[in-house]
Amino acid sequence: MFTLAKRAMSWLSKLQIVVALSTVEVEYMTTTKACKKAIWIQRLMEELRHKQQKIIVYCDNQNSLLIARNPTIHSRIKPIGVQ
């Protein structure tokens, strides 16, 4: 869910279209989609002349955060390499 001025402006709840083998994969894919949406919202807000300083994306899976922060791990994770 994305908020603006403490109000929900965008949210999504649906079944995954990809079969994941672990919760790490699911969390990583979901976080990736959230980041894509955040970039889109940030660009929209810039067009409306509202400069957003930063966007915070929350993720509670430590292993998926490790994957996102460490680019050298990507080569060892073939199933989610597309994301």
PDB file of C-alpha atoms in Angstrom:
ATOM      1  CA  MET A   1       0.000   0.000   0.000  1.00  0.00           C
ATOM      2  CA  PHE A   2       1.268   3.447  -0.882  1.00  0.00           C
ATOM      3  CA  THR A   3       0.220   6.476   1.114  1.00  0.00           C
ATOM      4  CA  LEU A   4       0.263  10.189   0.444  1.00  0.00           C
ATOM      5  CA  ALA A   5      -0.516  12.674   3.218  1.00  0.00           C
ATOM      6  CA  LYS A   6      -1.345   9.712   5.496  1.00  0.00           C
ATOM      7  CA  ARG A   7      -4.033   8.465   3.087  1.00  0.00           C
ATOM      8  CA  ALA A   8      -3.938   5.329   0.964  1.00  0.00           C
ATOM      9  CA  MET A   9      -3.420   6.231  -2.687  1.00  0.00           C
ATOM     10  CA  SER A  10      -2.571   2.861  -4.215  1.00  0.00           C
ATOM     11  CA  TRP A  11      -2.783  -0.741  -3.079  1.00  0.00           C
ATOM     12  CA  LEU A  12      -2.916  -4.205  -4.586  1.00  0.00           C
ATOM     13  CA  SER A  13      -3.990  -7.589  -3.340  1.00  0.00           C
ATOM     14  CA  LYS A  14      -4.116 -10.521  -5.739  1.00  0.00           C
ATOM     15  CA  LEU A  15      -2.880 -14.035  -6.337  1.00  0.00           C
ATOM     16  CA  GLN A  16       0.639 -14.447  -7.662  1.00  0.00           C
ATOM     17  CA  ILE A  17       0.792 -15.503 -11.313  1.00  0.00           C
ATOM     18  CA  VAL A  18       4.203 -17.118 -10.766  1.00  0.00           C
ATOM     19  CA  VAL A  19       4.786 -20.277  -8.753  1.00  0.00           C
ATOM     20  CA  ALA A  20       7.544 -19.654  -6.211  1.00  0.00           C
ATOM     21  CA  LEU A  21       9.603 -22.339  -4.527  1.00  0.00           C
ATOM     22  CA  SER A  22      10.199 -20.438  -1.290  1.00  0.00           C
ATOM     23  CA  THR A  23       8.995 -17.489   0.747  1.00  0.00           C
ATOM     24  CA  VAL A  24      12.255 -15.706  -0.067  1.00  0.00           C
ATOM     25  CA  GLU A  25      11.365 -15.786  -3.763  1.00  0.00           C
ATOM     26  CA  VAL A  26       7.841 -14.530  -3.082  1.00  0.00           C
ATOM     27  CA  GLU A  27       9.046 -11.690  -0.866  1.00  0.00           C
ATOM     28  CA  TYR A  28      11.742 -10.711  -3.368  1.00  0.00           C
ATOM     29  CA  MET A  29       9.312 -10.688  -6.314  1.00  0.00           C
ATOM     30  CA  THR A  30       6.737  -8.726  -4.324  1.00  0.00           C
ATOM     31  CA  THR A  31       9.321  -6.190  -3.178  1.00  0.00           C
ATOM     32  CA  THR A  32      10.513  -5.816  -6.779  1.00  0.00           C
ATOM     33  CA  LYS A  33       6.971  -5.055  -7.939  1.00  0.00           C
ATOM     34  CA  ALA A  34       6.518  -2.576  -5.100  1.00  0.00           C
ATOM     35  CA  CYS A  35       9.737  -0.783  -6.078  1.00  0.00           C
ATOM     36  CA  LYS A  36       8.596  -0.556  -9.699  1.00  0.00           C
ATOM     37  CA  LYS A  37       5.302   0.938  -8.553  1.00  0.00           C
ATOM     38  CA  ALA A  38       7.134   3.356  -6.243  1.00  0.00           C
ATOM     39  CA  ILE A  39       9.274   4.599  -9.134  1.00  0.00           C
ATOM     40  CA  TRP A  40       6.162   5.095 -11.257  1.00  0.00           C
ATOM     41  CA  ILE A  41       4.438   7.056  -8.464  1.00  0.00           C
ATOM     42  CA  GLN A  42       7.583   9.122  -7.896  1.00  0.00           C
ATOM     43  CA  ARG A  43       7.717  10.086 -11.590  1.00  0.00           C
ATOM     44  CA  LEU A  44       4.015  10.927 -11.579  1.00  0.00           C
ATOM     45  CA  MET A  45       4.467  13.176  -8.560  1.00  0.00           C
ATOM     46  CA  GLU A  46       7.428  14.890 -10.251  1.00  0.00           C
ATOM     47  CA  GLU A  47       5.205  15.623 -13.258  1.00  0.00           C
ATOM     48  CA  LEU A  48       2.750  17.198 -10.831  1.00  0.00           C
ATOM     49  CA  ARG A  49       5.670  19.271  -9.490  1.00  0.00           C
ATOM     50  CA  HIS A  50       5.855  17.544  -6.128  1.00  0.00           C
ATOM     51  CA  LYS A  51       9.431  16.432  -5.528  1.00  0.00           C
ATOM     52  CA  GLN A  52       9.562  13.342  -3.328  1.00  0.00           C
ATOM     53  CA  GLN A  53      12.760  13.193  -1.277  1.00  0.00           C
ATOM     54  CA  LYS A  54      12.721   9.458  -0.673  1.00  0.00           C
ATOM     55  CA  ILE A  55      10.426   6.470  -0.792  1.00  0.00           C
ATOM     56  CA  ILE A  56      10.623   3.830   1.909  1.00  0.00           C
ATOM     57  CA  VAL A  57       9.762   0.245   0.965  1.00  0.00           C
ATOM     58  CA  TYR A  58       9.222  -2.093   3.901  1.00  0.00           C
ATOM     59  CA  CYS A  59      10.082  -5.784   3.682  1.00  0.00           C
ATOM     60  CA  ASP A  60      10.240  -8.134   6.651  1.00  0.00           C
ATOM     61  CA  ASN A  61      12.079 -11.062   5.051  1.00  0.00           C
ATOM     62  CA  GLN A  62      15.770 -10.794   5.953  1.00  0.00           C
ATOM     63  CA  ASN A  63      16.933 -13.153   3.180  1.00  0.00           C
ATOM     64  CA  SER A  64      15.162 -11.199   0.448  1.00  0.00           C
ATOM     65  CA  LEU A  65      16.676  -7.993   1.840  1.00  0.00           C
ATOM     66  CA  LEU A  66      20.099  -9.653   1.675  1.00  0.00           C
ATOM     67  CA  ILE A  67      19.506 -10.524  -1.984  1.00  0.00           C
ATOM     68  CA  ALA A  68      18.407  -6.971  -2.780  1.00  0.00           C
ATOM     69  CA  ARG A  69      21.388  -5.358  -1.030  1.00  0.00           C
ATOM     70  CA  ASN A  70      24.148  -7.677  -2.288  1.00  0.00           C
ATOM     71  CA  PRO A  71      24.512  -7.763  -6.096  1.00  0.00           C
ATOM     72  CA  THR A  72      27.060 -10.609  -6.005  1.00  0.00           C
ATOM     73  CA  ILE A  73      24.411 -13.013  -4.715  1.00  0.00           C
ATOM     74  CA  HIS A  74      22.273 -12.543  -7.844  1.00  0.00           C
ATOM     75  CA  SER A  75      24.410 -14.928  -9.873  1.00  0.00           C
ATOM     76  CA  ARG A  76      23.630 -17.756  -7.428  1.00  0.00           C
ATOM     77  CA  ILE A  77      19.867 -17.283  -7.541  1.00  0.00           C
ATOM     78  CA  LYS A  78      18.816 -18.589 -10.940  1.00  0.00           C
ATOM     79  CA  PRO A  79      15.048 -19.066 -10.346  1.00  0.00           C
ATOM     80  CA  ILE A  80      14.421 -15.393  -9.589  1.00  0.00           C
ATOM     81  CA  GLY A  81      17.041 -13.984 -11.933  1.00  0.00           C
ATOM     82  CA  VAL A  82      14.340 -12.604 -14.227  1.00  0.00           C
ATOM     83  CA  GLN A  83      13.195 -10.152 -11.557  1.00  0.00           C
TER      84      GLN A  83
END
